[in-house]
PDB file of C-alpha atoms in Angstrom:
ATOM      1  CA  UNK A 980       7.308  -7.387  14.669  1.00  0.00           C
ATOM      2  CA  UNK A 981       9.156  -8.610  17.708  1.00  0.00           C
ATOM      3  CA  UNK A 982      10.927  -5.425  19.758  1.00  0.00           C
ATOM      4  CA  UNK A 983      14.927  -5.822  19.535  1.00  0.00           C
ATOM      5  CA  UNK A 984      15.623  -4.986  23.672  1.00  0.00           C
ATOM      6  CA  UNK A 985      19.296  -3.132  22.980  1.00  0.00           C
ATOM      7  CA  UNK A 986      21.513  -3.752  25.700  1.00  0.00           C
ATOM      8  CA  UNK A 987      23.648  -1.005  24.641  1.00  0.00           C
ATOM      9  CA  UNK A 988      21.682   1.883  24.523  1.00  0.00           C
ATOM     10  CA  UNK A 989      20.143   1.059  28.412  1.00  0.00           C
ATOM     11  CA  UNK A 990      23.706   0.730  29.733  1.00  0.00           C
ATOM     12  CA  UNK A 991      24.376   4.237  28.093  1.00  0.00           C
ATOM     13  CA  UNK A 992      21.330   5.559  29.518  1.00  0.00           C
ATOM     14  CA  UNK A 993      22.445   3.801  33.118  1.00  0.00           C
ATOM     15  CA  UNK A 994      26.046   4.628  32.969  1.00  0.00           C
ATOM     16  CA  UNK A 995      24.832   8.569  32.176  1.00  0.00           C
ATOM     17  CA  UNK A 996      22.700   8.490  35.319  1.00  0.00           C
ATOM     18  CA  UNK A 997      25.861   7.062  37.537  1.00  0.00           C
ATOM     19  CA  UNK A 998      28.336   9.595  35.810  1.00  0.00           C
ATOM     20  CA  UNK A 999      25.268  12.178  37.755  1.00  0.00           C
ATOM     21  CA  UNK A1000      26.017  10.471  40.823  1.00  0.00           C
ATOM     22  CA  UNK A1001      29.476  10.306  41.032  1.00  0.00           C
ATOM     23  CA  UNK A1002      29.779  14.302  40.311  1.00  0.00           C
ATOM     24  CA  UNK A1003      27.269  14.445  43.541  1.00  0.00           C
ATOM     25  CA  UNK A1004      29.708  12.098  45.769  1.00  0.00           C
ATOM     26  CA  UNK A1005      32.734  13.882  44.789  1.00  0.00           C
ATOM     27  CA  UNK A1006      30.757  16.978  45.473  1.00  0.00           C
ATOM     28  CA  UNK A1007      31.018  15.400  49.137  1.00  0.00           C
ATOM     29  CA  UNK A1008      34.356  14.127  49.016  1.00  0.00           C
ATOM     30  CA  UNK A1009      34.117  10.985  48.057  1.00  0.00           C
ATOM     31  CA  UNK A1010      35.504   9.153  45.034  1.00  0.00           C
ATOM     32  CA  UNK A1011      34.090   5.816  44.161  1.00  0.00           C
ATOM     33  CA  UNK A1012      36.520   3.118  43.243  1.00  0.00           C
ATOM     34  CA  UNK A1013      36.596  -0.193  41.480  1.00  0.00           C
ATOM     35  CA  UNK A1014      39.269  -2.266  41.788  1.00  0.00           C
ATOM     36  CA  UNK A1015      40.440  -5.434  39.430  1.00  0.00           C
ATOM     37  CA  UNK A1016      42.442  -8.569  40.617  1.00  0.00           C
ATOM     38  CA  UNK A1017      44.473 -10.067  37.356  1.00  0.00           C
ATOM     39  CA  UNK A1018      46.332 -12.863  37.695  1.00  0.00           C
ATOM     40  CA  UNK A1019      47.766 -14.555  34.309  1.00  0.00           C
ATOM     41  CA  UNK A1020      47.993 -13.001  31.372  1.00  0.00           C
ATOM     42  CA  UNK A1021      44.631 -15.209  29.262  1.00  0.00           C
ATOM     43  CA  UNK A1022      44.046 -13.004  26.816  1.00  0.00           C
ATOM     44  CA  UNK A1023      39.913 -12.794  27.197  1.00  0.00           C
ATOM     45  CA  UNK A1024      40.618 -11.588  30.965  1.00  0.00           C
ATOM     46  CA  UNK A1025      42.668  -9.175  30.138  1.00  0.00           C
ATOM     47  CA  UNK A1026      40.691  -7.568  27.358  1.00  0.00           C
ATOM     48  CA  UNK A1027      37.540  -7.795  29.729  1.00  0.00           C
ATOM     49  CA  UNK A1028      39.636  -5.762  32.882  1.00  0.00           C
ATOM     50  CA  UNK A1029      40.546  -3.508  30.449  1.00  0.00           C
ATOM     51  CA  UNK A1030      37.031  -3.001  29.708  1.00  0.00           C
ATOM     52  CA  UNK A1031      36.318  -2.538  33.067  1.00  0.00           C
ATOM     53  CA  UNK A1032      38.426  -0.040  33.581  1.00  0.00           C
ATOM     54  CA  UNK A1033      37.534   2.023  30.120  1.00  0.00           C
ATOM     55  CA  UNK A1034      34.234   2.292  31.947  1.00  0.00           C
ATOM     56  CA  UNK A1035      35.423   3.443  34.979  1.00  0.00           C
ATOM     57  CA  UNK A1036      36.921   6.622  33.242  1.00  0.00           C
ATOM     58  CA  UNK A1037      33.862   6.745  31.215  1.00  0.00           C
ATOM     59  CA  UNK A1038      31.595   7.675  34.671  1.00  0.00           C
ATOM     60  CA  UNK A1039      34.475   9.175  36.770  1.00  0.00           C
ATOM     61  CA  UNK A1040      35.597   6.407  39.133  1.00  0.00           C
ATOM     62  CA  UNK A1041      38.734   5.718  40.269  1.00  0.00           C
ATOM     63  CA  UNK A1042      40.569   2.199  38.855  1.00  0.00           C
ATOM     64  CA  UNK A1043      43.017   0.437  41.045  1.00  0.00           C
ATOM     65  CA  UNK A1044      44.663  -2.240  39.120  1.00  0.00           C
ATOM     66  CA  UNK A1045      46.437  -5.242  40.858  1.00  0.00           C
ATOM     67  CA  UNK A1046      48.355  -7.718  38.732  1.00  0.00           C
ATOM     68  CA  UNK A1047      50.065 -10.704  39.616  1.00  0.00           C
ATOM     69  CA  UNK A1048      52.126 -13.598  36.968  1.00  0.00           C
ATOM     70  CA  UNK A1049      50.957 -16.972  35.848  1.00  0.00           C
ATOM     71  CA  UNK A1050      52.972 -18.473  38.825  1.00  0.00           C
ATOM     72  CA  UNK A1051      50.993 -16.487  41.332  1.00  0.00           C
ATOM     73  CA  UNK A1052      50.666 -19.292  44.941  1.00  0.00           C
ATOM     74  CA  UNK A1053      47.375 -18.694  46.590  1.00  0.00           C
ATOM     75  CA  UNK A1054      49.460 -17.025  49.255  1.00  0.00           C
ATOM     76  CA  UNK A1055      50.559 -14.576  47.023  1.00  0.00           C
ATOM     77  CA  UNK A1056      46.662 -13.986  45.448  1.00  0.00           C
ATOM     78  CA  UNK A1057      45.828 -13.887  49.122  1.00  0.00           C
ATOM     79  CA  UNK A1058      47.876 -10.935  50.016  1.00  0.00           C
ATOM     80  CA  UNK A1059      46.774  -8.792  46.867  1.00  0.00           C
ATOM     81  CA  UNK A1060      42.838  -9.658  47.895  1.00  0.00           C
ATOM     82  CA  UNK A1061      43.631  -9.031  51.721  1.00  0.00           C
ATOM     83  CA  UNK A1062      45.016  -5.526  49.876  1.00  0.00           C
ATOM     84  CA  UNK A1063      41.974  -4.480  48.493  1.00  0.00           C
ATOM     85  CA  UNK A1064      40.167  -5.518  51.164  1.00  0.00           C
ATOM     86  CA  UNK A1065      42.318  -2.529  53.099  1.00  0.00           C
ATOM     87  CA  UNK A1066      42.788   0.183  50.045  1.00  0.00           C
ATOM     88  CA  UNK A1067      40.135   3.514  51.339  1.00  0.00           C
ATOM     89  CA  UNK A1068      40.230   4.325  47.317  1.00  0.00           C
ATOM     90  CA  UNK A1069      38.501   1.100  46.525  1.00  0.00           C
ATOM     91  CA  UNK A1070      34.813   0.665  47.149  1.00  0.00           C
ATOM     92  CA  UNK A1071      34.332  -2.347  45.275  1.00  0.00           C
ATOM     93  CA  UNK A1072      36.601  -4.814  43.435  1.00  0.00           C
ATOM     94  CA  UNK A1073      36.317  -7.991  41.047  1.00  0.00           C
ATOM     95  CA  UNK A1074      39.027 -11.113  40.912  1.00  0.00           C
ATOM     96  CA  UNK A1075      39.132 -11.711  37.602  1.00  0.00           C
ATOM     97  CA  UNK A1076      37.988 -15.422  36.821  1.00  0.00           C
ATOM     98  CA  UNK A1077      39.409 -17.806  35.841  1.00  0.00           C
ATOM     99  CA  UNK A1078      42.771 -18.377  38.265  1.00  0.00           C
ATOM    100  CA  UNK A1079      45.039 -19.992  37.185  1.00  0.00           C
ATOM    101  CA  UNK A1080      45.401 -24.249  37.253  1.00  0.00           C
ATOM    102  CA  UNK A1081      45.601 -25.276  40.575  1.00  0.00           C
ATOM    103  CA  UNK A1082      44.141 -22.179  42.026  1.00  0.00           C
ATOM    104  CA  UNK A1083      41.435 -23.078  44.959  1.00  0.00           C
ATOM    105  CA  UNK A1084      39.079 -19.958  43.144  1.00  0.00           C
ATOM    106  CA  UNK A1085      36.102 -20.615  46.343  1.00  0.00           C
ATOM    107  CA  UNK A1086      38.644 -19.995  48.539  1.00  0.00           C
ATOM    108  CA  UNK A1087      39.655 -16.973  47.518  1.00  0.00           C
ATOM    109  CA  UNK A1088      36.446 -15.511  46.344  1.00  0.00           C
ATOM    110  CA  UNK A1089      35.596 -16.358  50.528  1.00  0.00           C
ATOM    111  CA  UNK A1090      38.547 -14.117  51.209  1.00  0.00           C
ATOM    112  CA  UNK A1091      37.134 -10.925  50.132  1.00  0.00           C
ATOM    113  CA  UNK A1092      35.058  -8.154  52.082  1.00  0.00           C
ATOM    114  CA  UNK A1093      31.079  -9.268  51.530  1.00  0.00           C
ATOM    115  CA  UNK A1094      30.919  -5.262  52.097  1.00  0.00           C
ATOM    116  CA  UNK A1095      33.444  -4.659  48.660  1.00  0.00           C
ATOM    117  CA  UNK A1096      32.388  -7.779  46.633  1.00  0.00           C
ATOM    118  CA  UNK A1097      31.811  -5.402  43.411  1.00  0.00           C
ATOM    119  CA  UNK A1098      30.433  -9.008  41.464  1.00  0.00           C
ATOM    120  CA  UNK A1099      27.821  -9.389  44.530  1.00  0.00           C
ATOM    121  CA  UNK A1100      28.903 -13.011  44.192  1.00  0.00           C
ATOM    122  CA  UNK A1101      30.199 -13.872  47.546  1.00  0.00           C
ATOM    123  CA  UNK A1102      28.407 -16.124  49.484  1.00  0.00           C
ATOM    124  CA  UNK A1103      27.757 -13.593  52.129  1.00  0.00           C
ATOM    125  CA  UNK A1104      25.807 -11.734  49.799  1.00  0.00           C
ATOM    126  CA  UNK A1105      24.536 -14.689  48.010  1.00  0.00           C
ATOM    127  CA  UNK A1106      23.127 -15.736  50.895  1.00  0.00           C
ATOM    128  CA  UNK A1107      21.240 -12.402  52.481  1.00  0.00           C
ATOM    129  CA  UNK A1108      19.980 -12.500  48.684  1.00  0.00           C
ATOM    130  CA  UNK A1109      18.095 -15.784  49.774  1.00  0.00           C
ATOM    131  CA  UNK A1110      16.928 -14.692  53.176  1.00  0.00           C
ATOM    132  CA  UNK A1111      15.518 -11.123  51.757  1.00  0.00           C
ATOM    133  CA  UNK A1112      12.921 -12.051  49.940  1.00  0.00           C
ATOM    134  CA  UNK A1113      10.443  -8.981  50.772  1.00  0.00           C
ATOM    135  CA  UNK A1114      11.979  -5.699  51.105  1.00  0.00           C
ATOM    136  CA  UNK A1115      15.191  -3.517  49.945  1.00  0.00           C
ATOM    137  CA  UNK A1116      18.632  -5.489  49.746  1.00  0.00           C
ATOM    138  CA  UNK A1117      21.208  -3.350  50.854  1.00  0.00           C
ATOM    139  CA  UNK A1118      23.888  -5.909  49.428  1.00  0.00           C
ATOM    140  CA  UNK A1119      25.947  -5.506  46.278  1.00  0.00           C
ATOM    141  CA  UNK A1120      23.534  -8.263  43.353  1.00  0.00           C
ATOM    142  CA  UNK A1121      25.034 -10.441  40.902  1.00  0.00           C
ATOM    143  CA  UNK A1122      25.239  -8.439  38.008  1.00  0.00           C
ATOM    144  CA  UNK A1123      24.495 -10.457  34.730  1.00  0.00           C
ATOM    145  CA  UNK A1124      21.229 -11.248  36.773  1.00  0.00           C
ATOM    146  CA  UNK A1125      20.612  -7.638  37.579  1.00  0.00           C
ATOM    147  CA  UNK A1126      21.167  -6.763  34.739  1.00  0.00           C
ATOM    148  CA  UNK A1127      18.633  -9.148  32.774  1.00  0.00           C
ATOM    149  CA  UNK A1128      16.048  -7.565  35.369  1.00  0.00           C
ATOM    150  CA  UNK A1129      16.981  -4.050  34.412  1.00  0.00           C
ATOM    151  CA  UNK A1130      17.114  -4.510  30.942  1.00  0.00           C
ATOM    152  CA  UNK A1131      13.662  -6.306  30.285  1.00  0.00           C
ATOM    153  CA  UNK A1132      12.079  -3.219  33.055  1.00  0.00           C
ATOM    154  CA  UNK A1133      13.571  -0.608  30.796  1.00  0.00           C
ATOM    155  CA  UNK A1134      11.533  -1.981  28.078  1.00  0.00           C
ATOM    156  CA  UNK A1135       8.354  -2.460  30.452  1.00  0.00           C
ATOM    157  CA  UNK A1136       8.497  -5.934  30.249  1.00  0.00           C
ATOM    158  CA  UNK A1137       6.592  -6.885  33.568  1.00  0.00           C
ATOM    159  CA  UNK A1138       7.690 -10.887  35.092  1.00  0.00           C
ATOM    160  CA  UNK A1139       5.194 -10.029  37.893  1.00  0.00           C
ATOM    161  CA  UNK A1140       3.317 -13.810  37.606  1.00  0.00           C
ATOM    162  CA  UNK A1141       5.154 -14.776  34.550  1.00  0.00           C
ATOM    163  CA  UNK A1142       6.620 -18.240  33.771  1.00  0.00           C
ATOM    164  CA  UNK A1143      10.506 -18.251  33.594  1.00  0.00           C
ATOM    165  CA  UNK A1144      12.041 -20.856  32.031  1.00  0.00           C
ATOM    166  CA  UNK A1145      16.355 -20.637  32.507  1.00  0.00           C
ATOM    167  CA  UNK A1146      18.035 -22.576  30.558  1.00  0.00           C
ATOM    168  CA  UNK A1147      21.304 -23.398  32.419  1.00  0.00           C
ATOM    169  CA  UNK A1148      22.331 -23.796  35.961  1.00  0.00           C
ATOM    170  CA  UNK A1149      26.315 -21.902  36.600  1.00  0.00           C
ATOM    171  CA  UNK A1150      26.347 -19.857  39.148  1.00  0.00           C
ATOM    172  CA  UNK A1151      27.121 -16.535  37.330  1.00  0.00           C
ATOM    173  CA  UNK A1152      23.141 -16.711  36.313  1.00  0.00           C
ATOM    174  CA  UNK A1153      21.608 -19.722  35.767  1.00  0.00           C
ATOM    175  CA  UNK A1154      20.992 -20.537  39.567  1.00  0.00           C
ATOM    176  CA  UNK A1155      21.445 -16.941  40.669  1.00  0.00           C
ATOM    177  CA  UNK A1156      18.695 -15.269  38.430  1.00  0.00           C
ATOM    178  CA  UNK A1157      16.089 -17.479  40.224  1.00  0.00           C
ATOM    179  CA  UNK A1158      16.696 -16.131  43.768  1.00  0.00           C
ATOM    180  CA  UNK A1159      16.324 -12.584  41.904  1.00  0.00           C
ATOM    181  CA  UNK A1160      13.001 -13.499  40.032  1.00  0.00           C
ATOM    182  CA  UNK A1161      11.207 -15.002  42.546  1.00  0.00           C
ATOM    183  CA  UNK A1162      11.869 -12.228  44.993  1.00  0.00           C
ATOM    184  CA  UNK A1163       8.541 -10.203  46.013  1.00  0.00           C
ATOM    185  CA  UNK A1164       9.802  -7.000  44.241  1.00  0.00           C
ATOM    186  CA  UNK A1165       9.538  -9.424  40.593  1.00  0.00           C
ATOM    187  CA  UNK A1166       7.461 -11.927  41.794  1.00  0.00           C
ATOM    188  CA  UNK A1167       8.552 -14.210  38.594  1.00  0.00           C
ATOM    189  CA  UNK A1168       7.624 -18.184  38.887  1.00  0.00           C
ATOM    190  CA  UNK A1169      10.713 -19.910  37.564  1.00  0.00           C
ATOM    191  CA  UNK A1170      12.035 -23.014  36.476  1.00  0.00           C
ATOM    192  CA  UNK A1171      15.421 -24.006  36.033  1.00  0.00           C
ATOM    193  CA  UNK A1172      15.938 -26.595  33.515  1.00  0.00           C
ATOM    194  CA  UNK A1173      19.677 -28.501  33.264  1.00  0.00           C
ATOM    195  CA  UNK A1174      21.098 -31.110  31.641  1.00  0.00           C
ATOM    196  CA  UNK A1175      19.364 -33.556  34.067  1.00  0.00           C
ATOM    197  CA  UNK A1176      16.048 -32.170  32.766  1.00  0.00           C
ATOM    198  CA  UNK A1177      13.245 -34.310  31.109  1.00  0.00           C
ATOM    199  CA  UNK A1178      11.780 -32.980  27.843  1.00  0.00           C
ATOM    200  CA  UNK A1179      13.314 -29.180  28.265  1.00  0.00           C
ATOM    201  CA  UNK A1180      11.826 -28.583  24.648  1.00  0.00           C
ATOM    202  CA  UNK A1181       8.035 -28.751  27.203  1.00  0.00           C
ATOM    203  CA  UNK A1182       9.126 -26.851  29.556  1.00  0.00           C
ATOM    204  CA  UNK A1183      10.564 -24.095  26.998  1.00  0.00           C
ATOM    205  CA  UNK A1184       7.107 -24.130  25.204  1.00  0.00           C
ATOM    206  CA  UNK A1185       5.135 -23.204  28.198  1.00  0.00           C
ATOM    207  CA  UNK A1186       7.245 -20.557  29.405  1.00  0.00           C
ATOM    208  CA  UNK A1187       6.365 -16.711  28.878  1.00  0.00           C
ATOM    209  CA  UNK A1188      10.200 -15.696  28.969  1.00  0.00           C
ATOM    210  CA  UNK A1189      13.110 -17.508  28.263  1.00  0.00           C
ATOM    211  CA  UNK A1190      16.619 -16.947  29.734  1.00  0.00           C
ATOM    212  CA  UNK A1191      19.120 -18.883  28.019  1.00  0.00           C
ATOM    213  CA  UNK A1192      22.404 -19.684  29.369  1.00  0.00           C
ATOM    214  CA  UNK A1193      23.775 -23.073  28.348  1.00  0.00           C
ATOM    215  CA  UNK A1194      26.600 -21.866  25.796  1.00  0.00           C
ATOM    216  CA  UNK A1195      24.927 -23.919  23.185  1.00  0.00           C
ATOM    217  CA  UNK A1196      24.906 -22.109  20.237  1.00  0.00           C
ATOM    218  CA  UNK A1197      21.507 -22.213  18.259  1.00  0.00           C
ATOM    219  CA  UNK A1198      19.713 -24.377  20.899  1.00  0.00           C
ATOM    220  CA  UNK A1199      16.915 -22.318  21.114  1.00  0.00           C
ATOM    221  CA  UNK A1200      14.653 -22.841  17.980  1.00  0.00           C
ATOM    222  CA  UNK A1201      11.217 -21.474  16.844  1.00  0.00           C
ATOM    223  CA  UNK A1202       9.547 -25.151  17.374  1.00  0.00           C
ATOM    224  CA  UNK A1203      10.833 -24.841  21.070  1.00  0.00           C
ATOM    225  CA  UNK A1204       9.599 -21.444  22.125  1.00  0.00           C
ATOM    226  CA  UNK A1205       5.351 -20.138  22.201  1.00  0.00           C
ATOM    227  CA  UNK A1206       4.188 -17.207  20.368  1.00  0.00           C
ATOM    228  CA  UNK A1207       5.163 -14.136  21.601  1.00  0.00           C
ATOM    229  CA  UNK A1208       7.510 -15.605  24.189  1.00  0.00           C
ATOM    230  CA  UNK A1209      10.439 -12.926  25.367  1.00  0.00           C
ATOM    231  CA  UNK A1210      13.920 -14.195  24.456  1.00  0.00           C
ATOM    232  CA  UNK A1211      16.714 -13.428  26.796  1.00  0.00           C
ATOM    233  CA  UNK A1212      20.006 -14.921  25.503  1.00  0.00           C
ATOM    234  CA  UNK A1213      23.446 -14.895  27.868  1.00  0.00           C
ATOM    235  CA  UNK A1214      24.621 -17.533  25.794  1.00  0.00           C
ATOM    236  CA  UNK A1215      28.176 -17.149  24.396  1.00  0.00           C
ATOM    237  CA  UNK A1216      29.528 -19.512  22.135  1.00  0.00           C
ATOM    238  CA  UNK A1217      32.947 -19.172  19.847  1.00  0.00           C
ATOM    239  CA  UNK A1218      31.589 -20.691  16.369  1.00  0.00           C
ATOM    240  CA  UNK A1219      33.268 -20.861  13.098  1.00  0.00           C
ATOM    241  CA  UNK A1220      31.830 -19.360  10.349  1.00  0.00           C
ATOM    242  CA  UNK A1221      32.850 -20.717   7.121  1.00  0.00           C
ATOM    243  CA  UNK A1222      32.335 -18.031   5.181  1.00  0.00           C
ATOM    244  CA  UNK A1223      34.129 -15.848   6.663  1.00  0.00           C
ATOM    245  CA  UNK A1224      36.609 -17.743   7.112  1.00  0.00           C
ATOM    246  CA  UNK A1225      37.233 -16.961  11.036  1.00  0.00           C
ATOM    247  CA  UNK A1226      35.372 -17.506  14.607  1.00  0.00           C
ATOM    248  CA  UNK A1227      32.621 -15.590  15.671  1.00  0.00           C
ATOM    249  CA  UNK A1228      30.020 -15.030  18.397  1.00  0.00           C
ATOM    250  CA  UNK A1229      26.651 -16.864  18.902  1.00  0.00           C
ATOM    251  CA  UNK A1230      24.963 -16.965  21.330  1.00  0.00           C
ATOM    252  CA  UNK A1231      22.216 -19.990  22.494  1.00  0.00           C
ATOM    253  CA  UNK A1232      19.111 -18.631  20.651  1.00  0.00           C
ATOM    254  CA  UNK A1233      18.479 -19.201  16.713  1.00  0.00           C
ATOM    255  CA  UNK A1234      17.499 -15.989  15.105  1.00  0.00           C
ATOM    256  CA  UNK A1235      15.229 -17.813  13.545  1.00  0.00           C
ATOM    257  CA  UNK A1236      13.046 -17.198  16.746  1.00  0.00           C
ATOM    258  CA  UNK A1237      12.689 -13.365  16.869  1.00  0.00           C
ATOM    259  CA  UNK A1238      10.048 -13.684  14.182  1.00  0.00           C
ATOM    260  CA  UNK A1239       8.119 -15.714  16.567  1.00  0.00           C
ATOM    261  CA  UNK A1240       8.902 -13.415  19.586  1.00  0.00           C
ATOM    262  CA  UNK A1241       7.734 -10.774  21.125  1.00  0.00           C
ATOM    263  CA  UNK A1242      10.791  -9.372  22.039  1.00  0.00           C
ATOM    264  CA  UNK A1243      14.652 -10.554  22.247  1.00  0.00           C
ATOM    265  CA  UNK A1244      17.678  -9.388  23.310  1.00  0.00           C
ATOM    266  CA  UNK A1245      20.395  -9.906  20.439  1.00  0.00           C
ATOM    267  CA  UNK A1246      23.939 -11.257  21.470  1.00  0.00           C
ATOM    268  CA  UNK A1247      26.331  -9.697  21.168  1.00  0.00           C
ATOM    269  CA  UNK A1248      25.081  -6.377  22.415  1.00  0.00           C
ATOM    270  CA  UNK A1249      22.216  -7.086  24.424  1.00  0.00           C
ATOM    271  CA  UNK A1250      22.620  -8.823  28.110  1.00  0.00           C
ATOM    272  CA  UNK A1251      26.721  -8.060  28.185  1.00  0.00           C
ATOM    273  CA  UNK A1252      27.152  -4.718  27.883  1.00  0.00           C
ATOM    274  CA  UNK A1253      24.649  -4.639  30.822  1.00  0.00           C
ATOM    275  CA  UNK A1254      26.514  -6.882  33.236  1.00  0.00           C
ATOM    276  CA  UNK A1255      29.356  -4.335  32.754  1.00  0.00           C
ATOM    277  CA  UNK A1256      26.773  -1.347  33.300  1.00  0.00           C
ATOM    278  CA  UNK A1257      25.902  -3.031  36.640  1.00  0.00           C
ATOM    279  CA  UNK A1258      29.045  -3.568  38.343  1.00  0.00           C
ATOM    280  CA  UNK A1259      29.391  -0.020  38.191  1.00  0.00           C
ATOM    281  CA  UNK A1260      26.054   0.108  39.687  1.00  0.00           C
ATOM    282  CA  UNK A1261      27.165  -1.387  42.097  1.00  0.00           C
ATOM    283  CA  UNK A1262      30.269   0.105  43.318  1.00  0.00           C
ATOM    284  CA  UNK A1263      28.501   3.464  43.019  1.00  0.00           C
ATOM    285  CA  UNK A1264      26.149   2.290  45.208  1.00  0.00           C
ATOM    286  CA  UNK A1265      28.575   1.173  47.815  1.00  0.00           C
ATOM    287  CA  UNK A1266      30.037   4.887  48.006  1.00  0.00           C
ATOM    288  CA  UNK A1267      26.727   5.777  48.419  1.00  0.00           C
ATOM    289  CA  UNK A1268      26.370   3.475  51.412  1.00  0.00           C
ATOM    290  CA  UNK A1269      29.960   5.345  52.493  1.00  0.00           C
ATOM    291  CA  UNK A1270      28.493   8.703  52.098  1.00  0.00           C
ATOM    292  CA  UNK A1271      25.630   7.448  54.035  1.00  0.00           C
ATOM    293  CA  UNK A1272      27.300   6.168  56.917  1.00  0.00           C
ATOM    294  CA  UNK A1273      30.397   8.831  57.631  1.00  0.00           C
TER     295      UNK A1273
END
């Protein structure tokens, strides 16, 4: 029977272990803080910030909340960026995506602090992600990648020489979960199949783990995948279910697989709870670095 890898339970069990570490930096006087850009009011964005903040209380960091209206100009988004940027109580801190129409969002993603980038997303830190291939990174990750990586080691799934086939190539993980796999400390091989990819069903078959992230729901299938293969799915797709009458949640891999696999992570509750248990990780960790350095 194929092991069900649950998502929430290791964020728990990662979220306890930061709640330790926070009582140890306060202990020093210092109070980690996350802080969250909204602009808009899209209804998705706001629930997730709110989520975001929920788990701030949860491990006892601080939340500093900026919010700005619909008709926000990038000068104005500017200013509340170049504010966090300057705020002592905030370690870390996320703009919410997406900005508004119109809204250059590279250009203001290039605005903030590589040193408070909570999402490890700028291309600061992108880029000493490439260029540190051996060794510790001492810059905030990307954390739906991290997170993947944590997840499957929490259920001793070694990638050390395995074949990784991701499905997908945005930059929140398809492209950014290959510069994390193929780093000496996983030591993954990966390919990264697109939609300019011959025959992905080939490449799919041959792979020991799959990490889908297309947003197709159901496009992984049991004729696609090998025995035993390990299912990752970051998929998220709004589909509506007919019998119930109202829109639900799939993500890209048919449960028809997990018979098939050796282990999956089910959606929702496996992969997303631990993108939210790692950018706490990571503004912990830039206290730390705080601590470190007074």
């Amino acid at each position: 029977m194929a092991t069900r890898i649950d998502g929430k339970k290791v964020a728990a069990d990662i979220k306890a272990d930061l709640a330790e570490r926070v009582e140890r930096l306060k202990a020093q006087g210092i109070v980690p803080g996350l802080g969250t850009l909204l602009v808009g009011e899209d209804p998705g964005s706001v629930k997730y910030v709110a989520g975001k903040h929920a788990d701030c209380q949860e491990i006892g960091i601080n939340s500093v909340k900026k919010e700005l209206p619909a008709t926000a100009t990038f000068e104005d988004i500017a200013a509340a960026v170049k504010d966090l940027n300057e705020d002592p109580a905030c370690n870390g801190f996320i703009v919410q995506l997406p900005l508004p129409k119109g809204i250059d969002q590279n250009a203001i993603i290039d605005l903030i602090d590589p040193a408070k980038d909570a999402d490890g997303m700028h291309p600061y830190n992108l880029g000493e992600l490439v260029l540190h291939v051996r060794g510790d990174i001492s810059t905030p990750l990307p954390c739906t990648p991290r997170g993947v990586i944590e997840l499957l080691k929490a259920y001793d799934i070694d990638l050390n020489g395995k074949e990784v086939c991701v499905l997908g190539r945005g930059i929140t993980i398809g492209r950014t979960i290959g510069l994390m796999l193929t780093r000496n400390a996983v030591n993954a091989t990966v390919t990264l199949c697109h939609t300019g990819t011959k025959d992905v069903a080939d490449h799919m078959r041959r792979a020991d783990v799959i990490v889908a992230a297309m947003g197709s729901a159901g496009f992984v299938t049991p004729d696609k995948i090998k025995e035993g293969a390990v299912l990752v799915d970051v998929g998220v797709s709004r589909v509506f279910d007919e019998e119930a009458g109202r829109y639900r949640i799939k993500g890209d891999v048919d449960k028809a697989c997990y018979d098939k696999a050796s282990a999956y992570t089910p959606n929702p509750g496996g992969v997303g709870p631990m993108t939210r248990a790692m950018l706490l990780a990571n503004v912990v960790e830039m206290a730390e670095r705080h601590a470190m350095n007074k």
